[in-house]
């Protein structure tokens, strides 16, 4: 098969982890006889430096024409000036919006040999296997107004959390359908006891549930959900929630797997690519990690598993996706760990050494 893939290394450890995935894609294309046309483009801070735009026109054009996009990370202290007109994160948010990627899938599936890498007790982690569907193109991330202004002689700032029915409906439908493919249970997370936007969220999800009467639906308030993710993580199957809550809860949930560095994600919508599969942006959930950028110690697993998700969801290559996931499973079982995953007495290895083991096993 032929597919067009855009890679966006971005900032910080982004280029380091993307490099590994690029090698994996090359190997997969040889092994399974595919033609991946890979094009690299700028996004985030590096795009501000080179093009004075966190999402240059050429990047959005290439992404719109591609079958799938693989992204590293954006952001860093260099571009953190609060008064700056442009921020790296605008590149990522703009891309999600431009491609209409309203659902971000974040699977949480701890590896059996990484249980000790998590601060949670083993008994809590056994049987944990759930997926968070984070609404990605609405809510407080995009609501207007979002500004600073002067009121009664002092500076005031505000953001707007806004959802309309159709935005909630489409992500809820996607989550119900996903729950049907899994164990048939959906948890919707909101803050309906305080926020009007959450009351609408709950109302619409409850309405959509009538068309999915085979799925068991539970509503949870976000504060309680944050706690239950630690006290009873194994009881979740699919969680659907608003943009901001999903952002926060998935960083928390990543720790169930031992490290934020392990978590992949897929951002998809209803638009199809030239192959007839959902168009998507695939990226690890960790950020640019400026504190370790350039040290060669970043964990590439989140990006590699994102690559597997890309092959599965946007290219229809299930066997190839499984082959990658199996190799990650194997190297972890064999005890290979980057710095973020080592326990006392374990040896840490570099990104490059780990990727060497992965590529060797994939062969
Ligand atoms: C994520 C990240 C982004 C977000 C940042 C980099 C804008 O934290 O993908 O979870 O908040 O969506
Ligand atoms: Mg985040």
mmCIF file of C-alpha atoms and ligand atoms in Angstrom:
data_model
loop_
_atom_site.group_PDB
_atom_site.id
_atom_site.type_symbol
_atom_site.label_atom_id
_atom_site.label_comp_id
_atom_site.label_asym_id
_atom_site.label_seq_id
_atom_site.Cartn_x
_atom_site.Cartn_y
_atom_site.Cartn_z
ATOM 1 C CA UNK A 1 0.000 0.000 0.000
ATOM 2 C CA UNK A 2 0.971 3.627 -0.453
ATOM 3 C CA UNK A 3 0.470 6.277 2.207
ATOM 4 C CA UNK A 4 1.486 9.870 2.734
ATOM 5 C CA UNK A 5 2.673 10.618 6.260
ATOM 6 C CA UNK A 6 3.665 14.023 7.615
ATOM 7 C CA UNK A 7 6.001 14.065 10.589
ATOM 8 C CA UNK A 8 6.178 17.077 12.880
ATOM 9 C CA UNK A 9 9.099 16.653 15.317
ATOM 10 C CA UNK A 10 8.463 20.013 17.022
ATOM 11 C CA UNK A 11 10.403 21.034 20.120
ATOM 12 C CA UNK A 12 12.348 19.666 23.102
ATOM 13 C CA UNK A 13 12.502 15.869 23.087
ATOM 14 C CA UNK A 14 10.075 15.809 20.128
ATOM 15 C CA UNK A 15 12.801 15.343 17.474
ATOM 16 C CA UNK A 16 14.551 12.659 19.596
ATOM 17 C CA UNK A 17 11.471 10.448 19.939
ATOM 18 C CA UNK A 18 10.241 11.067 16.395
ATOM 19 C CA UNK A 19 13.608 9.924 15.021
ATOM 20 C CA UNK A 20 13.042 6.473 16.529
ATOM 21 C CA UNK A 21 9.543 6.220 15.073
ATOM 22 C CA UNK A 22 10.793 7.262 11.681
ATOM 23 C CA UNK A 23 13.255 4.351 11.695
ATOM 24 C CA UNK A 24 10.447 2.037 12.746
ATOM 25 C CA UNK A 25 8.277 3.242 9.872
ATOM 26 C CA UNK A 26 11.135 2.616 7.437
ATOM 27 C CA UNK A 27 11.579 -0.879 8.785
ATOM 28 C CA UNK A 28 7.849 -1.622 8.660
ATOM 29 C CA UNK A 29 7.659 -0.410 5.082
ATOM 30 C CA UNK A 30 10.486 -2.765 4.027
ATOM 31 C CA UNK A 31 9.262 -5.714 6.010
ATOM 32 C CA UNK A 32 5.629 -5.501 4.901
ATOM 33 C CA UNK A 33 6.294 -4.035 1.485
ATOM 34 C CA UNK A 34 4.551 -0.666 1.850
ATOM 35 C CA UNK A 35 5.466 2.681 0.382
ATOM 36 C CA UNK A 36 5.357 5.401 3.005
ATOM 37 C CA UNK A 37 5.990 8.829 1.570
ATOM 38 C CA UNK A 38 7.277 10.743 4.593
ATOM 39 C CA UNK A 39 7.433 14.517 4.647
ATOM 40 C CA UNK A 40 8.813 16.554 7.548
ATOM 41 C CA UNK A 41 7.297 19.923 8.466
ATOM 42 C CA UNK A 42 7.638 22.577 11.151
ATOM 43 C CA UNK A 43 5.329 23.151 14.109
ATOM 44 C CA UNK A 44 5.537 24.900 17.484
ATOM 45 C CA UNK A 45 8.517 26.883 18.764
ATOM 46 C CA UNK A 46 10.872 25.904 15.970
ATOM 47 C CA UNK A 47 8.262 27.100 13.471
ATOM 48 C CA UNK A 48 8.047 30.430 15.307
ATOM 49 C CA UNK A 49 11.848 30.741 15.072
ATOM 50 C CA UNK A 50 12.042 29.825 11.398
ATOM 51 C CA UNK A 51 8.729 31.055 9.976
ATOM 52 C CA UNK A 52 7.366 33.441 12.617
ATOM 53 C CA UNK A 53 4.291 31.218 12.798
ATOM 54 C CA UNK A 54 3.662 28.209 15.116
ATOM 55 C CA UNK A 55 1.578 26.588 12.351
ATOM 56 C CA UNK A 56 3.005 27.703 9.004
ATOM 57 C CA UNK A 57 0.743 27.534 5.982
ATOM 58 C CA UNK A 58 2.931 24.889 4.389
ATOM 59 C CA UNK A 59 2.542 22.670 7.452
ATOM 60 C CA UNK A 60 -1.254 22.843 7.522
ATOM 61 C CA UNK A 61 -1.395 22.279 3.777
ATOM 62 C CA UNK A 62 0.839 19.186 4.009
ATOM 63 C CA UNK A 63 -1.193 17.828 6.958
ATOM 64 C CA UNK A 64 -4.484 18.362 5.123
ATOM 65 C CA UNK A 65 -3.129 16.443 2.141
ATOM 66 C CA UNK A 66 -1.593 13.622 4.185
ATOM 67 C CA UNK A 67 -3.162 10.321 5.187
ATOM 68 C CA UNK A 68 -1.817 10.689 8.722
ATOM 69 C CA UNK A 69 0.340 12.965 10.853
ATOM 70 C CA UNK A 70 2.857 11.919 13.499
ATOM 71 C CA UNK A 71 3.833 14.619 15.984
ATOM 72 C CA UNK A 72 6.513 14.833 18.686
ATOM 73 C CA UNK A 73 5.894 17.728 21.084
ATOM 74 C CA UNK A 74 5.671 21.491 21.154
ATOM 75 C CA UNK A 75 6.759 24.190 23.608
ATOM 76 C CA UNK A 76 9.665 25.155 25.812
ATOM 77 C CA UNK A 77 11.019 27.881 28.098
ATOM 78 C CA UNK A 78 12.425 29.812 25.131
ATOM 79 C CA UNK A 79 8.902 30.689 24.007
ATOM 80 C CA UNK A 80 7.293 30.980 27.458
ATOM 81 C CA UNK A 81 7.225 34.772 27.736
ATOM 82 C CA UNK A 82 3.648 35.453 28.915
ATOM 83 C CA UNK A 83 3.468 38.627 26.848
ATOM 84 C CA UNK A 84 4.595 36.933 23.608
ATOM 85 C CA UNK A 85 2.169 37.292 20.730
ATOM 86 C CA UNK A 86 2.796 33.761 19.489
ATOM 87 C CA UNK A 87 3.030 30.546 21.468
ATOM 88 C CA UNK A 88 4.151 27.089 20.272
ATOM 89 C CA UNK A 89 0.977 25.523 21.689
ATOM 90 C CA UNK A 90 -1.110 27.575 19.251
ATOM 91 C CA UNK A 91 0.423 25.466 16.495
ATOM 92 C CA UNK A 92 -0.860 22.247 18.007
ATOM 93 C CA UNK A 93 -4.290 23.630 18.899
ATOM 94 C CA UNK A 94 -4.592 25.184 15.436
ATOM 95 C CA UNK A 95 -3.757 21.870 13.774
ATOM 96 C CA UNK A 96 -6.348 19.971 15.829
ATOM 97 C CA UNK A 97 -8.956 22.560 14.900
ATOM 98 C CA UNK A 98 -8.003 22.748 11.238
ATOM 99 C CA UNK A 99 -8.261 18.978 10.788
ATOM 100 C CA UNK A 100 -11.440 18.893 12.920
ATOM 101 C CA UNK A 101 -9.962 16.245 15.223
ATOM 102 C CA UNK A 102 -12.623 16.387 17.910
ATOM 103 C CA UNK A 103 -11.748 13.154 19.710
ATOM 104 C CA UNK A 104 -8.449 12.328 21.352
ATOM 105 C CA UNK A 105 -8.068 8.667 22.331
ATOM 106 C CA UNK A 106 -5.668 7.915 25.167
ATOM 107 C CA UNK A 107 -5.384 4.226 26.101
ATOM 108 C CA UNK A 108 -4.133 3.304 29.592
ATOM 109 C CA UNK A 109 -2.875 -0.213 29.704
ATOM 110 C CA UNK A 110 -0.059 -0.821 32.228
ATOM 111 C CA UNK A 111 2.567 -3.377 31.240
ATOM 112 C CA UNK A 112 2.717 -6.257 33.762
ATOM 113 C CA UNK A 113 6.456 -5.734 34.363
ATOM 114 C CA UNK A 114 6.107 -1.993 34.945
ATOM 115 C CA UNK A 115 3.769 -2.319 37.902
ATOM 116 C CA UNK A 116 6.666 -1.572 40.250
ATOM 117 C CA UNK A 117 7.465 1.597 38.250
ATOM 118 C CA UNK A 118 4.102 3.044 39.331
ATOM 119 C CA UNK A 119 3.630 4.527 42.808
ATOM 120 C CA UNK A 120 0.314 2.674 43.069
ATOM 121 C CA UNK A 121 0.034 -0.670 44.828
ATOM 122 C CA UNK A 122 0.033 -3.747 42.611
ATOM 123 C CA UNK A 123 -3.455 -4.808 43.772
ATOM 124 C CA UNK A 124 -4.894 -1.563 42.390
ATOM 125 C CA UNK A 125 -3.178 -1.941 39.033
ATOM 126 C CA UNK A 126 -4.144 -5.502 38.207
ATOM 127 C CA UNK A 127 -6.666 -5.553 35.386
ATOM 128 C CA UNK A 128 -6.339 -1.854 34.507
ATOM 129 C CA UNK A 129 -7.210 -1.378 30.832
ATOM 130 C CA UNK A 130 -9.207 1.667 29.841
ATOM 131 C CA UNK A 131 -9.267 4.413 27.277
ATOM 132 C CA UNK A 132 -9.986 8.101 27.733
ATOM 133 C CA UNK A 133 -11.847 9.912 24.966
ATOM 134 C CA UNK A 134 -10.957 13.560 25.425
ATOM 135 C CA UNK A 135 -13.018 16.142 23.508
ATOM 136 C CA UNK A 136 -10.339 18.046 21.603
ATOM 137 C CA UNK A 137 -11.637 20.991 19.595
ATOM 138 C CA UNK A 138 -13.983 22.723 22.015
ATOM 139 C CA UNK A 139 -14.405 23.764 25.625
ATOM 140 C CA UNK A 140 -12.193 26.209 27.451
ATOM 141 C CA UNK A 141 -9.278 25.595 25.048
ATOM 142 C CA UNK A 142 -11.093 27.423 22.270
ATOM 143 C CA UNK A 143 -13.895 29.449 23.901
ATOM 144 C CA UNK A 144 -14.064 33.188 23.305
ATOM 145 C CA UNK A 145 -13.551 35.613 24.856
ATOM 146 C CA UNK A 146 -10.163 34.620 26.177
ATOM 147 C CA UNK A 147 -8.354 37.782 27.104
ATOM 148 C CA UNK A 148 -6.970 40.292 29.552
ATOM 149 C CA UNK A 149 -8.796 43.516 30.174
ATOM 150 C CA UNK A 150 -8.895 46.313 32.689
ATOM 151 C CA UNK A 151 -11.937 46.417 34.921
ATOM 152 C CA UNK A 152 -12.303 48.954 37.734
ATOM 153 C CA UNK A 153 -8.682 49.938 37.383
ATOM 154 C CA UNK A 154 -7.219 46.450 37.688
ATOM 155 C CA UNK A 155 -6.234 43.759 35.236
ATOM 156 C CA UNK A 156 -8.695 40.956 34.859
ATOM 157 C CA UNK A 157 -8.301 37.872 32.696
ATOM 158 C CA UNK A 158 -10.840 35.351 31.562
ATOM 159 C CA UNK A 159 -11.325 32.193 29.536
ATOM 160 C CA UNK A 160 -14.609 30.789 28.348
ATOM 161 C CA UNK A 161 -15.767 27.215 28.742
ATOM 162 C CA UNK A 162 -18.312 26.699 26.026
ATOM 163 C CA UNK A 163 -19.922 23.637 24.427
ATOM 164 C CA UNK A 164 -22.769 23.331 22.030
ATOM 165 C CA UNK A 165 -24.984 20.259 21.721
ATOM 166 C CA UNK A 166 -23.533 18.959 18.482
ATOM 167 C CA UNK A 167 -19.973 19.080 19.826
ATOM 168 C CA UNK A 168 -21.002 16.962 22.811
ATOM 169 C CA UNK A 169 -23.151 14.634 20.722
ATOM 170 C CA UNK A 170 -20.451 13.665 18.234
ATOM 171 C CA UNK A 171 -17.804 12.874 20.822
ATOM 172 C CA UNK A 172 -20.358 11.031 22.985
ATOM 173 C CA UNK A 173 -21.433 8.896 20.007
ATOM 174 C CA UNK A 174 -17.829 8.038 19.264
ATOM 175 C CA UNK A 175 -17.273 7.049 22.905
ATOM 176 C CA UNK A 176 -20.432 4.898 23.064
ATOM 177 C CA UNK A 177 -19.381 3.104 19.871
ATOM 178 C CA UNK A 178 -15.917 2.522 21.288
ATOM 179 C CA UNK A 179 -17.439 1.157 24.497
ATOM 180 C CA UNK A 180 -19.436 -1.306 22.392
ATOM 181 C CA UNK A 181 -16.199 -2.674 20.887
ATOM 182 C CA UNK A 182 -14.818 -3.106 24.408
ATOM 183 C CA UNK A 183 -16.653 -4.211 27.557
ATOM 184 C CA UNK A 184 -19.782 -2.085 27.113
ATOM 185 C CA UNK A 185 -19.237 0.424 29.892
ATOM 186 C CA UNK A 186 -18.890 4.186 29.561
ATOM 187 C CA UNK A 187 -18.072 6.793 32.215
ATOM 188 C CA UNK A 188 -18.832 10.422 31.417
ATOM 189 C CA UNK A 189 -16.889 12.947 33.494
ATOM 190 C CA UNK A 190 -18.046 16.524 34.087
ATOM 191 C CA UNK A 191 -18.482 19.181 36.771
ATOM 192 C CA UNK A 192 -22.253 19.435 36.502
ATOM 193 C CA UNK A 193 -22.688 20.515 40.133
ATOM 194 C CA UNK A 194 -20.965 23.822 39.326
ATOM 195 C CA UNK A 195 -20.597 24.497 35.602
ATOM 196 C CA UNK A 196 -23.421 25.240 33.176
ATOM 197 C CA UNK A 197 -21.378 23.816 30.284
ATOM 198 C CA UNK A 198 -21.106 20.577 32.260
ATOM 199 C CA UNK A 199 -24.851 20.466 32.911
ATOM 200 C CA UNK A 200 -25.420 20.576 29.163
ATOM 201 C CA UNK A 201 -22.682 17.952 28.727
ATOM 202 C CA UNK A 202 -24.473 15.579 31.115
ATOM 203 C CA UNK A 203 -27.870 16.261 29.561
ATOM 204 C CA UNK A 204 -26.644 15.574 26.023
ATOM 205 C CA UNK A 205 -24.662 12.454 26.988
ATOM 206 C CA UNK A 206 -27.760 11.114 28.751
ATOM 207 C CA UNK A 207 -29.836 11.821 25.648
ATOM 208 C CA UNK A 208 -27.300 10.165 23.328
ATOM 209 C CA UNK A 209 -27.275 7.154 25.679
ATOM 210 C CA UNK A 210 -30.859 6.365 24.643
ATOM 211 C CA UNK A 211 -29.522 5.389 21.207
ATOM 212 C CA UNK A 212 -26.969 3.128 22.892
ATOM 213 C CA UNK A 213 -29.139 1.338 25.426
ATOM 214 C CA UNK A 214 -26.810 -1.692 25.369
ATOM 215 C CA UNK A 215 -24.057 0.402 26.981
ATOM 216 C CA UNK A 216 -23.918 0.921 30.726
ATOM 217 C CA UNK A 217 -23.430 4.634 31.446
ATOM 218 C CA UNK A 218 -22.073 6.182 34.638
ATOM 219 C CA UNK A 219 -21.656 9.927 35.305
ATOM 220 C CA UNK A 220 -18.829 11.108 37.549
ATOM 221 C CA UNK A 221 -17.841 14.550 38.734
ATOM 222 C CA UNK A 222 -14.294 15.368 37.720
ATOM 223 C CA UNK A 223 -12.966 15.711 41.266
ATOM 224 C CA UNK A 224 -14.360 12.292 42.168
ATOM 225 C CA UNK A 225 -13.034 10.869 38.899
ATOM 226 C CA UNK A 226 -9.538 12.112 39.780
ATOM 227 C CA UNK A 227 -9.785 10.146 43.008
ATOM 228 C CA UNK A 228 -11.377 7.007 41.533
ATOM 229 C CA UNK A 229 -8.599 6.812 38.937
ATOM 230 C CA UNK A 230 -6.322 6.025 41.876
ATOM 231 C CA UNK A 231 -8.676 4.050 44.114
ATOM 232 C CA UNK A 232 -10.446 1.869 41.528
ATOM 233 C CA UNK A 233 -8.722 2.275 38.144
ATOM 234 C CA UNK A 234 -9.538 -1.279 37.064
ATOM 235 C CA UNK A 235 -13.280 -0.536 37.049
ATOM 236 C CA UNK A 236 -13.050 1.884 34.100
ATOM 237 C CA UNK A 237 -13.414 0.888 30.476
ATOM 238 C CA UNK A 238 -14.121 3.994 28.374
ATOM 239 C CA UNK A 239 -14.126 7.501 29.857
ATOM 240 C CA UNK A 240 -15.441 10.464 27.873
ATOM 241 C CA UNK A 241 -14.821 14.000 29.024
ATOM 242 C CA UNK A 242 -14.319 17.627 28.051
ATOM 243 C CA UNK A 243 -11.055 19.011 26.702
ATOM 244 C CA UNK A 244 -9.550 20.457 29.902
ATOM 245 C CA UNK A 245 -10.660 17.617 32.193
ATOM 246 C CA UNK A 246 -9.276 15.081 29.716
ATOM 247 C CA UNK A 247 -5.951 16.867 29.570
ATOM 248 C CA UNK A 248 -5.572 16.782 33.342
ATOM 249 C CA UNK A 249 -6.972 13.310 34.013
ATOM 250 C CA UNK A 250 -4.760 11.629 31.408
ATOM 251 C CA UNK A 251 -1.535 13.009 32.868
ATOM 252 C CA UNK A 252 -2.731 11.569 36.170
ATOM 253 C CA UNK A 253 -3.752 8.253 34.598
ATOM 254 C CA UNK A 254 -0.421 7.910 32.786
ATOM 255 C CA UNK A 255 1.222 7.268 36.145
ATOM 256 C CA UNK A 256 -0.708 3.997 36.357
ATOM 257 C CA UNK A 257 1.580 2.818 33.534
ATOM 258 C CA UNK A 258 4.717 3.948 35.365
ATOM 259 C CA UNK A 259 5.487 7.055 33.324
ATOM 260 C CA UNK A 260 3.958 9.819 31.279
ATOM 261 C CA UNK A 261 6.468 8.824 28.612
ATOM 262 C CA UNK A 262 4.623 5.574 27.859
ATOM 263 C CA UNK A 263 1.337 7.056 26.743
ATOM 264 C CA UNK A 264 0.312 7.337 23.104
ATOM 265 C CA UNK A 265 -2.657 9.164 21.673
ATOM 266 C CA UNK A 266 -4.727 9.371 18.533
ATOM 267 C CA UNK A 267 -6.646 12.486 17.557
ATOM 268 C CA UNK A 268 -9.361 11.718 15.072
ATOM 269 C CA UNK A 269 -12.595 13.123 13.698
ATOM 270 C CA UNK A 270 -15.152 12.173 11.077
ATOM 271 C CA UNK A 271 -13.108 13.113 8.016
ATOM 272 C CA UNK A 272 -11.605 10.332 5.960
ATOM 273 C CA UNK A 273 -8.207 10.290 4.264
ATOM 274 C CA UNK A 274 -7.458 9.143 0.694
ATOM 275 C CA UNK A 275 -7.375 5.539 1.914
ATOM 276 C CA UNK A 276 -10.885 5.744 3.365
ATOM 277 C CA UNK A 277 -9.750 5.683 7.005
ATOM 278 C CA UNK A 278 -10.107 8.494 9.587
ATOM 279 C CA UNK A 279 -7.592 11.251 9.159
ATOM 280 C CA UNK A 280 -5.611 11.714 12.340
ATOM 281 C CA UNK A 281 -2.754 13.264 14.274
ATOM 282 C CA UNK A 282 -0.836 10.815 16.428
ATOM 283 C CA UNK A 283 1.322 11.990 19.295
ATOM 284 C CA UNK A 284 2.632 10.974 22.703
ATOM 285 C CA UNK A 285 0.825 12.727 25.562
ATOM 286 C CA UNK A 286 4.071 13.868 27.194
ATOM 287 C CA UNK A 287 5.212 17.365 26.363
ATOM 288 C CA UNK A 288 8.535 18.667 25.098
ATOM 289 C CA UNK A 289 10.288 17.923 28.446
ATOM 290 C CA UNK A 290 12.857 20.744 28.049
ATOM 291 C CA UNK A 291 14.671 19.613 31.214
ATOM 292 C CA UNK A 292 15.885 16.430 29.508
ATOM 293 C CA UNK A 293 15.929 17.572 25.870
ATOM 294 C CA UNK A 294 19.225 16.834 24.141
ATOM 295 C CA UNK A 295 20.382 14.383 26.819
ATOM 296 C CA UNK A 296 19.402 11.319 24.793
ATOM 297 C CA UNK A 297 17.444 9.792 27.662
ATOM 298 C CA UNK A 298 13.850 10.409 26.571
ATOM 299 C CA UNK A 299 11.415 7.494 26.614
ATOM 300 C CA UNK A 300 10.330 6.897 22.989
ATOM 301 C CA UNK A 301 7.571 4.402 23.864
ATOM 302 C CA UNK A 302 4.671 6.897 23.839
ATOM 303 C CA UNK A 303 5.615 7.982 20.324
ATOM 304 C CA UNK A 304 6.217 4.433 19.120
ATOM 305 C CA UNK A 305 2.821 3.311 20.413
ATOM 306 C CA UNK A 306 1.313 6.408 18.754
ATOM 307 C CA UNK A 307 2.909 5.216 15.522
ATOM 308 C CA UNK A 308 1.214 1.849 15.996
ATOM 309 C CA UNK A 309 -2.114 3.626 16.561
ATOM 310 C CA UNK A 310 -1.522 5.593 13.357
ATOM 311 C CA UNK A 311 -0.945 2.430 11.353
ATOM 312 C CA UNK A 312 -4.075 0.863 12.822
ATOM 313 C CA UNK A 313 -6.554 3.765 12.687
ATOM 314 C CA UNK A 314 -5.486 5.865 9.699
ATOM 315 C CA UNK A 315 -3.769 3.294 7.476
ATOM 316 C CA UNK A 316 -5.761 0.164 8.292
ATOM 317 C CA UNK A 317 -2.567 -1.787 9.035
ATOM 318 C CA UNK A 318 -3.601 -3.873 12.047
ATOM 319 C CA UNK A 319 -0.923 -6.577 11.647
ATOM 320 C CA UNK A 320 1.826 -3.971 11.460
ATOM 321 C CA UNK A 321 0.416 -2.105 14.486
ATOM 322 C CA UNK A 322 0.313 -5.338 16.485
ATOM 323 C CA UNK A 323 3.884 -6.164 15.463
ATOM 324 C CA UNK A 324 5.085 -2.866 16.946
ATOM 325 C CA UNK A 325 3.032 -3.289 20.125
ATOM 326 C CA UNK A 326 4.373 -6.807 20.571
ATOM 327 C CA UNK A 327 7.966 -5.584 20.321
ATOM 328 C CA UNK A 328 7.352 -2.876 22.932
ATOM 329 C CA UNK A 329 5.805 -5.497 25.176
ATOM 330 C CA UNK A 330 8.845 -7.737 24.644
ATOM 331 C CA UNK A 331 11.524 -5.130 25.337
ATOM 332 C CA UNK A 332 9.770 -4.136 28.553
ATOM 333 C CA UNK A 333 9.485 -7.772 29.593
ATOM 334 C CA UNK A 334 13.194 -8.143 28.840
ATOM 335 C CA UNK A 335 13.840 -5.328 31.343
ATOM 336 C CA UNK A 336 14.998 -2.538 29.031
ATOM 337 C CA UNK A 337 14.118 0.807 30.604
ATOM 338 C CA UNK A 338 14.793 4.481 30.025
ATOM 339 C CA UNK A 339 15.501 6.744 33.014
ATOM 340 C CA UNK A 340 11.844 7.534 33.731
ATOM 341 C CA UNK A 341 11.070 3.833 34.280
ATOM 342 C CA UNK A 342 13.984 2.511 36.321
ATOM 343 C CA UNK A 343 13.629 1.350 39.889
ATOM 344 C CA UNK A 344 16.408 0.903 42.441
ATOM 345 C CA UNK A 345 18.906 -1.604 41.171
ATOM 346 C CA UNK A 346 17.758 -1.456 37.555
ATOM 347 C CA UNK A 347 20.028 -0.157 34.809
ATOM 348 C CA UNK A 348 18.822 2.705 32.684
ATOM 349 C CA UNK A 349 19.533 2.793 28.989
ATOM 350 C CA UNK A 350 19.496 5.650 26.509
ATOM 351 C CA UNK A 351 16.859 6.383 23.886
ATOM 352 C CA UNK A 352 19.261 5.131 21.243
ATOM 353 C CA UNK A 353 20.097 1.859 22.948
ATOM 354 C CA UNK A 354 16.422 1.149 23.584
ATOM 355 C CA UNK A 355 15.547 1.935 19.988
ATOM 356 C CA UNK A 356 18.330 -0.397 18.857
ATOM 357 C CA UNK A 357 16.716 -3.259 20.789
ATOM 358 C CA UNK A 358 13.314 -2.381 19.378
ATOM 359 C CA UNK A 359 14.498 -2.239 15.756
ATOM 360 C CA UNK A 360 16.422 -5.476 16.134
ATOM 361 C CA UNK A 361 13.366 -7.313 17.423
ATOM 362 C CA UNK A 362 11.128 -5.834 14.779
ATOM 363 C CA UNK A 363 13.339 -7.268 12.072
HETATM 364 C C1 LIG B 1 -1.602 17.533 25.540
HETATM 365 C C2 LIG B 1 -0.769 18.749 25.848
HETATM 366 C C3 LIG B 1 -1.334 19.944 25.086
HETATM 367 C C4 LIG B 1 -2.764 20.168 25.555
HETATM 368 C C5 LIG B 1 -0.507 21.246 25.210
HETATM 369 C C6 LIG B 1 0.912 21.057 24.748
HETATM 370 C C7 LIG B 1 -1.145 22.388 24.482
HETATM 371 O O1 LIG B 1 -0.734 18.985 27.213
HETATM 372 O O2 LIG B 1 -1.714 17.162 24.362
HETATM 373 O O3 LIG B 1 -2.125 16.928 26.475
HETATM 374 O O4 LIG B 1 -2.982 20.805 26.595
HETATM 375 O O5 LIG B 1 -3.675 19.708 24.874
HETATM 376 MG MG1 LIG B 2 -1.606 17.445 28.377
#
